[in-house]
Every structure is written in C-alpha cells, then in structure tokens.
mmCIF file of C-alpha atoms in Angstrom:
data_model
loop_
_atom_site.group_PDB
_atom_site.id
_atom_site.type_symbol
_atom_site.label_atom_id
_atom_site.label_comp_id
_atom_site.label_asym_id
_atom_site.label_seq_id
_atom_site.Cartn_x
_atom_site.Cartn_y
_atom_site.Cartn_z
ATOM 1 C CA MET A 1 270.978 -16.940 116.471
ATOM 2 C CA LYS A 2 273.509 -18.219 113.438
ATOM 3 C CA TYR A 3 271.600 -16.130 110.697
ATOM 4 C CA LEU A 4 272.088 -12.629 112.936
ATOM 5 C CA SER A 5 275.715 -13.615 114.106
ATOM 6 C CA ASP A 6 277.607 -11.600 111.232
ATOM 7 C CA LYS A 7 274.693 -9.268 110.304
ATOM 8 C CA VAL A 8 275.304 -5.365 110.649
ATOM 9 C CA GLY A 9 273.135 -2.778 109.467
ATOM 10 C CA ILE A 10 270.114 -5.043 107.438
ATOM 11 C CA ALA A 11 267.270 -4.399 109.512
ATOM 12 C CA ASP A 12 264.931 -0.969 109.691
ATOM 13 C CA VAL A 13 262.782 -3.615 112.451
ATOM 14 C CA ILE A 14 263.060 -7.021 113.972
ATOM 15 C CA LEU A 15 259.950 -8.536 115.648
ATOM 16 C CA LEU A 16 261.054 -11.441 117.904
ATOM 17 C CA ASP A 17 257.986 -13.785 118.883
ATOM 18 C CA GLY A 18 259.216 -16.929 119.413
ATOM 19 C CA PHE A 19 258.357 -19.227 121.978
ATOM 20 C CA ASP A 20 258.169 -23.268 122.090
ATOM 21 C CA ALA A 21 256.233 -25.284 124.768
ATOM 22 C CA PHE A 22 258.625 -24.434 127.697
ATOM 23 C CA GLY A 23 258.292 -20.641 127.088
ATOM 24 C CA LEU A 24 261.025 -18.537 125.365
ATOM 25 C CA PRO A 25 263.999 -20.546 123.898
ATOM 26 C CA ALA A 26 267.382 -19.674 125.375
ATOM 27 C CA SER A 27 268.552 -19.536 121.857
ATOM 28 C CA LEU A 28 266.076 -16.294 121.661
ATOM 29 C CA SER A 29 266.779 -14.830 124.908
ATOM 30 C CA SER A 30 270.658 -14.435 125.406
ATOM 31 C CA GLN A 31 272.482 -11.415 125.580
ATOM 32 C CA ARG A 32 274.900 -12.753 122.465
ATOM 33 C CA PHE A 33 271.281 -13.003 120.771
ATOM 34 C CA TYR A 34 269.800 -9.448 121.471
ATOM 35 C CA ASP A 35 273.439 -8.229 120.997
ATOM 36 C CA CYS A 36 273.074 -9.640 117.523
ATOM 37 C CA CYS A 37 269.578 -7.991 116.844
ATOM 38 C CA HIS A 38 270.796 -4.561 117.956
ATOM 39 C CA ALA A 39 274.227 -4.860 115.857
ATOM 40 C CA ALA A 40 271.584 -6.064 112.915
ATOM 41 C CA LEU A 41 269.668 -3.050 113.318
ATOM 42 C CA ARG A 42 269.919 0.298 111.040
ATOM 43 C CA ASP A 43 270.736 3.484 113.347
ATOM 44 C CA ASP A 44 267.284 4.455 114.653
ATOM 45 C CA GLY A 45 265.788 0.694 113.761
ATOM 46 C CA VAL A 46 263.699 -1.098 116.583
ATOM 47 C CA LEU A 47 263.557 -4.011 118.113
ATOM 48 C CA VAL A 48 260.415 -5.435 119.441
ATOM 49 C CA ALA A 49 260.430 -8.437 121.590
ATOM 50 C CA ASN A 50 256.873 -10.366 122.726
ATOM 51 C CA LEU A 51 257.434 -11.222 126.569
ATOM 52 C CA LEU A 52 255.283 -13.438 128.438
ATOM 53 C CA ASN A 53 254.036 -11.571 131.901
ATOM 54 C CA ASN A 54 254.520 -14.813 134.137
ATOM 55 C CA ASP A 55 257.845 -15.665 132.850
ATOM 56 C CA ALA A 56 260.141 -15.590 135.887
ATOM 57 C CA GLN A 57 263.231 -14.339 133.714
ATOM 58 C CA LEU A 58 261.347 -11.377 132.638
ATOM 59 C CA VAL A 59 262.967 -8.710 134.384
ATOM 60 C CA THR A 60 266.135 -10.509 132.910
ATOM 61 C CA TYR A 61 264.855 -10.287 129.778
ATOM 62 C CA PHE A 62 264.515 -6.992 129.897
ATOM 63 C CA GLY A 63 267.976 -6.343 131.536
ATOM 64 C CA ARG A 64 269.681 -7.984 128.327
ATOM 65 C CA ILE A 65 267.342 -5.863 126.011
ATOM 66 C CA ARG A 66 268.143 -2.971 127.790
ATOM 67 C CA ARG A 67 272.258 -3.453 127.537
ATOM 68 C CA ALA A 68 271.794 -4.275 123.853
ATOM 69 C CA CYS A 69 270.168 -1.171 123.182
ATOM 70 C CA ASP A 70 272.326 1.130 125.518
ATOM 71 C CA GLY A 71 269.474 1.639 127.686
ATOM 72 C CA ASN A 72 267.044 2.758 124.841
ATOM 73 C CA VAL A 73 264.102 0.374 125.689
ATOM 74 C CA PHE A 74 260.451 0.955 126.556
ATOM 75 C CA ARG A 75 257.658 -1.355 127.253
ATOM 76 C CA THR A 76 254.063 -1.482 126.819
ATOM 77 C CA VAL A 77 251.448 -4.156 128.163
ATOM 78 C CA VAL A 78 249.176 -6.347 126.974
ATOM 79 C CA ARG A 79 247.652 -7.041 130.412
ATOM 80 C CA HIS A 80 244.777 -9.243 129.031
ATOM 81 C CA GLU A 81 247.014 -11.576 127.018
ATOM 82 C CA GLY A 82 249.482 -12.040 129.665
ATOM 83 C CA ASN A 83 252.100 -9.986 127.474
ATOM 84 C CA THR A 84 254.904 -7.379 127.535
ATOM 85 C CA ILE A 85 256.033 -5.898 124.757
ATOM 86 C CA ALA A 86 259.756 -4.345 125.048
ATOM 87 C CA ILE A 87 260.229 -2.146 122.311
ATOM 88 C CA GLY A 88 264.050 -1.343 121.758
ATOM 89 C CA VAL A 89 265.430 1.438 119.726
ATOM 90 C CA LYS A 90 268.630 1.652 118.455
ATOM 91 C CA GLY A 91 270.465 5.003 118.277
ATOM 92 C CA ARG A 92 267.301 7.376 120.030
ATOM 93 C CA ASN A 93 266.474 8.063 123.354
ATOM 94 C CA VAL A 94 263.282 9.349 123.631
ATOM 95 C CA PRO A 95 260.537 8.999 120.856
ATOM 96 C CA ASP A 96 258.632 11.565 119.339
ATOM 97 C CA TRP A 97 255.614 11.068 121.370
ATOM 98 C CA HIS A 98 253.190 13.098 119.419
ATOM 99 C CA ASP A 99 254.322 11.576 116.126
ATOM 100 C CA LEU A 100 253.930 7.969 117.795
ATOM 101 C CA TYR A 101 250.076 9.294 118.701
ATOM 102 C CA ALA A 102 249.605 10.494 115.218
ATOM 103 C CA ARG A 103 250.803 7.075 113.581
ATOM 104 C CA ALA A 104 248.569 5.314 116.406
ATOM 105 C CA GLU A 105 245.584 6.951 115.497
ATOM 106 C CA ALA A 106 246.340 6.511 111.737
ATOM 107 C CA VAL A 107 246.522 3.104 111.945
ATOM 108 C CA THR A 108 243.186 2.680 114.469
ATOM 109 C CA ALA A 109 241.313 4.557 111.418
ATOM 110 C CA SER A 110 242.643 2.582 108.896
ATOM 111 C CA MET A 111 242.765 -0.769 110.135
ATOM 112 C CA GLY A 112 240.867 -0.748 113.169
ATOM 113 C CA LEU A 113 243.577 -1.879 115.431
ATOM 114 C CA ASP A 114 243.619 0.481 118.542
ATOM 115 C CA LEU A 115 247.219 1.155 118.892
ATOM 116 C CA TYR A 116 246.615 4.483 120.571
ATOM 117 C CA ARG A 117 246.069 3.101 124.148
ATOM 118 C CA TYR A 118 249.681 1.026 124.057
ATOM 119 C CA VAL A 119 251.349 4.127 123.191
ATOM 120 C CA LYS A 120 249.566 5.773 125.813
ATOM 121 C CA LYS A 121 251.102 2.927 128.200
ATOM 122 C CA MET A 122 254.618 3.338 126.819
ATOM 123 C CA GLU A 123 254.864 6.842 127.551
ATOM 124 C CA ARG A 124 253.482 6.744 130.930
ATOM 125 C CA HIS A 125 255.962 4.083 132.049
ATOM 126 C CA HIS A 126 258.614 5.828 130.002
ATOM 127 C CA ARG A 127 257.884 9.299 132.082
ATOM 128 C CA ALA A 128 257.311 7.293 135.346
ATOM 129 C CA ASP A 129 261.121 6.343 135.150
ATOM 130 C CA PRO A 130 262.772 7.844 131.897
ATOM 131 C CA VAL A 131 266.358 6.919 133.054
ATOM 132 C CA SER A 132 266.325 3.189 134.149
ATOM 133 C CA ARG A 133 263.158 1.977 132.634
ATOM 134 C CA TYR A 134 263.467 -1.381 134.454
ATOM 135 C CA PRO A 135 264.397 -2.166 137.569
ATOM 136 C CA ARG A 136 268.076 -4.012 137.470
ATOM 137 C CA SER A 137 266.661 -6.821 139.733
ATOM 138 C CA GLY A 138 263.372 -8.169 141.099
ATOM 139 C CA LYS A 139 260.058 -7.819 139.814
ATOM 140 C CA LEU A 140 258.628 -5.496 136.795
ATOM 141 C CA ALA A 141 255.471 -3.038 138.049
ATOM 142 C CA PHE A 142 252.890 -3.572 135.430
ATOM 143 C CA GLU A 143 249.785 -1.183 135.746
ATOM 144 C CA ARG A 144 246.339 -1.779 135.204
ATOM 145 C CA ASP A 145 245.108 -1.367 131.645
ATOM 146 C CA ILE A 146 244.376 2.143 130.362
#
C-alpha cells in the first residue's frame, strides 16, 4: 500500500494475488488500496485480482474494486480452483470481445493455456448484467464451468 500511495499512471497491468494464512489481508483489500491501484494504472490499464470464492467478504471486495474502477469490473470464475478473478479496467466500459477471443486463442495455441473458456465466462457474466455486474449486497451468483 505504501508503495502505491503516491503513484499515478505508472502501470499497464497490476496483478493482485496476495494471501496469508488467514486469506486476503486487510492491507490488500481496503477501498483505499484499490483506489491507489486504479490511480497507478495508465489509461486503459487493467487491474486483475485473484479472490477466494468462499471468502465471506467476496461481495465487499467486488464492490470496492467496482467503486475504484468506476464500475468497469468484469469477472471470471476458476471454479475447480476455488477462485474468482476480478478484472477492473481503467477508462473503458466494454472490452472488445472479438479481440479478447482472438488473443485467448493465440495464447492457447502458443502456450497450451486455455484462456478462451475464461473469456467466454467473463463475457457471459457481463452480458447477463451489463450495468451492475455484481450485486451491491448478498451473494454473487456463480455459474457452472463451461
């Protein structure tokens, strides 16, 4: 947090995957932290946060990321791993789905990492509720794996 507190427009991508023995630490899940992450992103930058599906604060974390990213947050579920990936975008409301699918196919072809199904999930979640991608309270509805 201290590092990001005065950084503006320094990163294209910020990847968050920080857990301790008790889950996601408060220092990596506060509204101030997510606001600092957003400020540190360049225009069209992307914040990617790995979260635990069974965390009682999951909806709270999504809400904080949503507020920090002006509502431009998408998600995909890694169901068998017990994770949800929140993807916040700075300055762009809707991704170019065609481009994302093409990039996912290229990664699959070159690295064998199947990102296509995650892009499909992300688009499905977005299209199901494009205005408020996540509930303001209560549980997040997770779909089965594709």
